[in-house]
mmCIF file of C-alpha atoms in Angstrom:
data_model
loop_
_atom_site.group_PDB
_atom_site.id
_atom_site.type_symbol
_atom_site.label_atom_id
_atom_site.label_comp_id
_atom_site.label_asym_id
_atom_site.label_seq_id
_atom_site.Cartn_x
_atom_site.Cartn_y
_atom_site.Cartn_z
ATOM 1 C CA ASP A 1 58.004 33.065 -230.524
ATOM 2 C CA ILE A 2 61.293 31.132 -230.988
ATOM 3 C CA GLN A 3 60.921 28.592 -234.048
ATOM 4 C CA MET A 4 63.189 25.586 -234.104
ATOM 5 C CA THR A 5 64.071 23.955 -237.454
ATOM 6 C CA GLN A 6 65.719 20.561 -237.591
ATOM 7 C CA SER A 7 67.380 18.981 -240.677
ATOM 8 C CA PRO A 8 67.070 16.716 -242.119
ATOM 9 C CA SER A 9 63.429 15.509 -241.212
ATOM 10 C CA SER A 10 64.484 11.913 -241.935
ATOM 11 C CA LEU A 11 67.897 9.947 -242.789
ATOM 12 C CA SER A 12 68.783 6.410 -243.659
ATOM 13 C CA ALA A 13 71.910 5.193 -242.147
ATOM 14 C CA SER A 14 73.717 1.752 -241.445
ATOM 15 C CA VAL A 15 75.008 0.387 -238.073
ATOM 16 C CA GLY A 16 78.466 2.048 -237.459
ATOM 17 C CA ASP A 17 77.782 5.258 -239.527
ATOM 18 C CA ARG A 18 78.467 8.585 -238.058
ATOM 19 C CA VAL A 19 75.203 10.520 -237.854
ATOM 20 C CA THR A 20 74.756 14.211 -237.611
ATOM 21 C CA ILE A 21 71.402 16.269 -237.053
ATOM 22 C CA THR A 22 71.266 19.860 -236.999
ATOM 23 C CA CYS A 23 68.847 22.310 -235.263
ATOM 24 C CA ARG A 24 68.573 26.083 -236.134
ATOM 25 C CA SER A 25 66.622 28.561 -233.787
ATOM 26 C CA SER A 26 65.022 31.672 -235.245
ATOM 27 C CA GLN A 27 66.961 33.867 -232.727
ATOM 28 C CA SER A 28 69.818 33.432 -230.394
ATOM 29 C CA ILE A 29 69.006 31.002 -227.380
ATOM 30 C CA SER A 30 72.650 31.012 -226.118
ATOM 31 C CA SER A 31 73.203 27.063 -224.912
ATOM 32 C CA TYR A 32 69.601 26.572 -223.873
ATOM 33 C CA LEU A 33 69.181 23.733 -226.278
ATOM 34 C CA ASN A 34 68.326 20.072 -225.251
ATOM 35 C CA TRP A 35 68.266 17.012 -227.435
ATOM 36 C CA TYR A 36 65.866 13.952 -226.952
ATOM 37 C CA GLN A 37 65.521 10.370 -228.305
ATOM 38 C CA GLN A 38 62.093 8.911 -228.961
ATOM 39 C CA ARG A 39 61.504 5.295 -229.747
ATOM 40 C CA PRO A 40 58.147 4.320 -231.061
ATOM 41 C CA GLY A 41 55.490 4.102 -228.459
ATOM 42 C CA LYS A 42 57.775 5.572 -225.802
ATOM 43 C CA ALA A 43 58.246 8.742 -224.027
ATOM 44 C CA PRO A 44 61.239 10.797 -225.045
ATOM 45 C CA LYS A 45 64.536 10.260 -223.192
ATOM 46 C CA LEU A 46 66.929 13.171 -222.592
ATOM 47 C CA LEU A 47 70.245 12.813 -224.375
ATOM 48 C CA ILE A 48 72.006 16.110 -224.198
ATOM 49 C CA TYR A 49 71.196 19.354 -222.077
ATOM 50 C CA GLY A 50 72.747 22.897 -222.361
ATOM 51 C CA ALA A 51 73.792 22.163 -225.791
ATOM 52 C CA SER A 52 76.725 19.990 -225.161
ATOM 53 C CA ASN A 53 76.216 18.224 -221.796
ATOM 54 C CA LEU A 54 75.745 14.518 -221.863
ATOM 55 C CA GLN A 55 73.010 13.409 -219.477
ATOM 56 C CA SER A 56 73.883 10.752 -216.855
ATOM 57 C CA GLY A 57 73.636 7.266 -218.054
ATOM 58 C CA VAL A 58 73.692 8.167 -221.764
ATOM 59 C CA SER A 59 76.330 6.572 -224.064
ATOM 60 C CA SER A 60 79.322 8.770 -225.071
ATOM 61 C CA ARG A 61 78.799 7.971 -228.654
ATOM 62 C CA PHE A 62 76.176 10.944 -228.321
ATOM 63 C CA SER A 63 77.582 14.411 -228.595
ATOM 64 C CA GLY A 64 76.034 17.986 -228.821
ATOM 65 C CA SER A 65 77.705 21.145 -229.916
ATOM 66 C CA GLY A 66 76.868 24.803 -230.715
ATOM 67 C CA SER A 67 75.534 27.862 -229.395
ATOM 68 C CA GLY A 68 73.507 30.886 -230.418
ATOM 69 C CA THR A 69 71.377 29.655 -233.359
ATOM 70 C CA ASP A 70 72.950 26.633 -234.825
ATOM 71 C CA PHE A 71 73.340 23.257 -232.902
ATOM 72 C CA THR A 72 74.446 19.834 -233.962
ATOM 73 C CA LEU A 73 73.739 16.287 -232.441
ATOM 74 C CA THR A 74 76.307 13.707 -233.409
ATOM 75 C CA ILE A 75 75.963 9.828 -233.135
ATOM 76 C CA SER A 76 79.641 8.761 -233.655
ATOM 77 C CA SER A 77 78.752 5.092 -234.365
ATOM 78 C CA LEU A 78 75.286 4.192 -234.918
ATOM 79 C CA GLN A 79 73.893 1.204 -232.987
ATOM 80 C CA PRO A 80 70.674 -0.771 -233.485
ATOM 81 C CA GLU A 81 68.884 0.932 -230.504
ATOM 82 C CA ASP A 82 69.626 4.283 -232.054
ATOM 83 C CA PHE A 83 67.189 3.986 -234.818
ATOM 84 C CA ALA A 84 64.562 6.598 -233.378
ATOM 85 C CA THR A 85 63.257 9.986 -233.849
ATOM 86 C CA TYR A 86 65.225 12.791 -232.343
ATOM 87 C CA TYR A 87 64.028 16.213 -231.211
ATOM 88 C CA CYS A 88 65.785 19.330 -230.234
ATOM 89 C CA GLN A 89 64.080 21.718 -227.612
ATOM 90 C CA GLN A 90 64.980 25.395 -226.812
ATOM 91 C CA THR A 91 64.384 26.476 -223.216
ATOM 92 C CA TYR A 92 65.587 30.022 -223.614
ATOM 93 C CA SER A 93 62.029 31.199 -223.929
ATOM 94 C CA THR A 94 59.202 28.819 -223.026
ATOM 95 C CA GLY A 95 60.116 25.506 -224.713
ATOM 96 C CA THR A 96 59.747 24.829 -228.217
ATOM 97 C CA PHE A 97 60.556 21.563 -229.928
ATOM 98 C CA GLY A 98 61.926 20.977 -233.428
ATOM 99 C CA GLN A 99 59.783 18.891 -235.818
ATOM 100 C CA GLY A 100 62.053 15.939 -235.258
ATOM 101 C CA THR A 101 64.499 13.747 -237.238
ATOM 102 C CA ARG A 102 63.517 10.143 -237.815
ATOM 103 C CA VAL A 103 66.792 7.993 -238.135
ATOM 104 C CA GLU A 104 66.010 4.795 -240.273
ATOM 105 C CA PHE A 105 67.724 1.601 -241.568
ATOM 106 C CA LYS A 106 69.331 2.124 -244.838
ATOM 107 C CA GLN B 1 64.154 6.741 -208.477
ATOM 108 C CA LEU B 2 61.574 9.487 -209.380
ATOM 109 C CA GLN B 3 58.473 8.477 -211.263
ATOM 110 C CA LEU B 4 55.630 10.410 -212.878
ATOM 111 C CA GLN B 5 52.287 8.762 -213.828
ATOM 112 C CA GLU B 6 49.623 10.628 -215.762
ATOM 113 C CA SER B 7 45.881 10.118 -215.051
ATOM 114 C CA GLY B 8 42.642 11.392 -216.335
ATOM 115 C CA SER B 9 39.822 10.952 -218.899
ATOM 116 C CA GLY B 10 40.928 9.340 -222.037
ATOM 117 C CA GLN B 11 37.976 10.793 -223.909
ATOM 118 C CA VAL B 12 36.595 14.361 -223.955
ATOM 119 C CA LYS B 13 33.855 15.831 -225.824
ATOM 120 C CA PRO B 14 34.361 18.952 -228.094
ATOM 121 C CA SER B 15 34.086 22.277 -226.350
ATOM 122 C CA GLN B 16 34.628 20.567 -223.081
ATOM 123 C CA THR B 17 37.596 20.869 -220.599
ATOM 124 C CA LEU B 18 40.532 18.191 -220.593
ATOM 125 C CA SER B 19 41.743 17.433 -217.047
ATOM 126 C CA LEU B 20 44.903 15.369 -216.389
ATOM 127 C CA THR B 21 46.980 14.758 -213.246
ATOM 128 C CA CYS B 22 50.541 13.701 -212.823
ATOM 129 C CA ALA B 23 51.399 11.849 -209.640
ATOM 130 C CA VAL B 24 54.991 12.245 -208.630
ATOM 131 C CA SER B 25 56.585 9.422 -206.658
ATOM 132 C CA GLY B 26 60.134 8.980 -205.310
ATOM 133 C CA GLY B 27 60.491 12.531 -204.556
ATOM 134 C CA SER B 28 58.647 15.622 -203.274
ATOM 135 C CA ILE B 29 57.050 18.182 -205.693
ATOM 136 C CA SER B 30 57.819 20.797 -203.261
ATOM 137 C CA SER B 31 61.599 20.205 -203.071
ATOM 138 C CA GLY B 32 64.441 21.775 -205.428
ATOM 139 C CA ASP B 33 64.249 24.146 -208.228
ATOM 140 C CA PHE B 34 62.244 22.203 -210.780
ATOM 141 C CA PHE B 35 59.828 22.815 -213.496
ATOM 142 C CA TRP B 36 56.966 20.629 -213.588
ATOM 143 C CA SER B 37 55.725 20.476 -217.238
ATOM 144 C CA TRP B 38 53.106 19.250 -219.801
ATOM 145 C CA ILE B 39 53.934 18.096 -223.361
ATOM 146 C CA ARG B 40 51.714 16.588 -225.921
ATOM 147 C CA GLN B 41 52.103 14.674 -229.174
ATOM 148 C CA PRO B 42 49.304 14.347 -231.761
ATOM 149 C CA PRO B 43 49.269 10.863 -233.440
ATOM 150 C CA GLY B 44 52.169 10.729 -235.926
ATOM 151 C CA LYS B 45 53.297 14.345 -235.064
ATOM 152 C CA ALA B 46 56.065 16.059 -233.364
ATOM 153 C CA LEU B 47 56.318 16.938 -229.687
ATOM 154 C CA GLU B 48 54.496 20.171 -228.536
ATOM 155 C CA TRP B 49 55.346 21.944 -225.269
ATOM 156 C CA ILE B 50 52.197 23.063 -223.338
ATOM 157 C CA GLY B 51 53.531 24.772 -220.109
ATOM 158 C CA ASP B 52 55.121 24.327 -216.834
ATOM 159 C CA ILE B 53 54.948 25.490 -213.137
ATOM 160 C CA PHE B 54 57.844 26.487 -210.963
ATOM 161 C CA GLN B 55 57.929 26.447 -207.273
ATOM 162 C CA SER B 56 54.154 25.816 -207.332
ATOM 163 C CA VAL B 57 53.368 29.431 -208.303
ATOM 164 C CA THR B 58 54.987 30.584 -211.314
ATOM 165 C CA THR B 59 53.528 29.330 -214.512
ATOM 166 C CA ASN B 60 54.843 29.494 -218.149
ATOM 167 C CA TYR B 61 52.464 28.687 -221.119
ATOM 168 C CA ASN B 62 52.890 28.017 -224.816
ATOM 169 C CA PRO B 63 51.460 31.221 -226.399
ATOM 170 C CA SER B 64 49.378 29.319 -228.746
ATOM 171 C CA LEU B 65 47.588 27.668 -225.991
ATOM 172 C CA LYS B 66 47.821 30.176 -223.240
ATOM 173 C CA SER B 67 44.300 31.348 -223.389
ATOM 174 C CA ARG B 68 43.145 27.621 -222.738
ATOM 175 C CA VAL B 69 45.644 26.256 -220.272
ATOM 176 C CA THR B 70 45.933 25.954 -216.616
ATOM 177 C CA ILE B 71 48.653 24.199 -214.745
ATOM 178 C CA SER B 72 48.567 23.823 -210.833
ATOM 179 C CA VAL B 73 50.222 22.033 -207.964
ATOM 180 C CA ASP B 74 48.623 20.091 -205.100
ATOM 181 C CA ARG B 75 51.454 19.761 -202.760
ATOM 182 C CA SER B 76 49.369 17.651 -200.281
ATOM 183 C CA LYS B 77 48.874 14.952 -203.105
ATOM 184 C CA ASN B 78 52.379 15.364 -204.469
ATOM 185 C CA GLN B 79 50.986 15.965 -207.920
ATOM 186 C CA PHE B 80 50.369 18.641 -210.581
ATOM 187 C CA SER B 81 47.486 19.138 -213.037
ATOM 188 C CA LEU B 82 46.720 20.293 -216.410
ATOM 189 C CA LYS B 83 43.397 21.724 -217.581
ATOM 190 C CA LEU B 84 42.819 22.599 -221.147
ATOM 191 C CA SER B 85 39.497 24.073 -222.080
ATOM 192 C CA SER B 86 37.285 24.410 -225.300
ATOM 193 C CA VAL B 87 38.817 21.391 -226.720
ATOM 194 C CA THR B 88 38.583 20.392 -230.356
ATOM 195 C CA ALA B 89 39.643 17.357 -232.406
ATOM 196 C CA ALA B 90 43.097 19.217 -232.855
ATOM 197 C CA ASP B 91 43.698 18.509 -229.176
ATOM 198 C CA THR B 92 43.653 14.706 -229.597
ATOM 199 C CA ALA B 93 47.154 13.665 -228.585
ATOM 200 C CA VAL B 94 49.313 11.685 -226.141
ATOM 201 C CA TYR B 95 49.864 13.855 -223.030
ATOM 202 C CA TYR B 96 53.086 13.584 -221.184
ATOM 203 C CA CYS B 97 54.131 15.083 -217.948
ATOM 204 C CA ALA B 98 57.792 15.656 -217.205
ATOM 205 C CA ARG B 99 60.145 17.339 -214.852
ATOM 206 C CA GLY B 100 62.594 20.163 -215.937
ATOM 207 C CA SER B 101 65.911 20.684 -214.315
ATOM 208 C CA SER B 102 69.818 21.291 -214.551
ATOM 209 C CA GLY B 103 69.449 24.809 -214.968
ATOM 210 C CA TYR B 104 68.480 24.661 -218.693
ATOM 211 C CA ASN B 105 64.788 23.353 -217.913
ATOM 212 C CA ALA B 106 65.911 19.913 -219.567
ATOM 213 C CA LEU B 107 63.233 17.319 -219.266
ATOM 214 C CA ASP B 108 64.989 14.595 -217.416
ATOM 215 C CA TYR B 109 61.982 12.387 -216.132
ATOM 216 C CA TRP B 110 58.900 11.617 -218.118
ATOM 217 C CA GLY B 111 55.629 9.870 -217.421
ATOM 218 C CA GLN B 112 54.586 7.150 -219.804
ATOM 219 C CA GLY B 113 52.095 9.383 -221.459
ATOM 220 C CA THR B 114 48.294 9.125 -221.853
ATOM 221 C CA LEU B 115 46.206 9.199 -224.976
ATOM 222 C CA VAL B 116 43.344 11.765 -224.867
ATOM 223 C CA THR B 117 40.723 11.634 -227.751
ATOM 224 C CA VAL B 118 38.458 14.540 -228.336
ATOM 225 C CA SER B 119 35.267 13.133 -229.875
ATOM 226 C CA SER B 120 31.711 13.401 -229.669
#
């Protein structure tokens, strides 16, 4: 089974900050890596698919990069609505999620 | 606009079978190369992928749940279903249905989720 490890598990940031979340897979998954945002009590929302492709309708302040085993989600300038939990998911083999990264107000 | 809506029993007794249905509206479950998926989230914990079904026939399951899970499609009702047998308290979670697409099986449409509690 492919394991996904996100870091950090939580972070504190301010509006306007540049935020980076990393996700590492236990084996190569090419670009089969997706990122989701989940606000409390809501269903997750797709942000990035295929490691670096911005989902339609998602703000361009979100970007993704990486391939193989190491991936990054970057929020260029954190906005109030971005305080949420972020998950990576590999779909190279089945569909494992990372454990999540909670982005909180500093 | 595609919409997905979960329904089913909100409470299941230990050792029994959890059954949920996801009704799809605004599009046909039979069209396109989509993966119709189930994901769950125990209270306060991370998302867990349960499995999916492709073209109404091919299923993929989380290895840790495979022996207890069945996902199927009812084309006539434009819906798909999840059955999870021999449940325990560890199966208490919000269960989501979703559609996977774009070649990377990214989950682009989600239901709102339904809480299932396993308790006697």
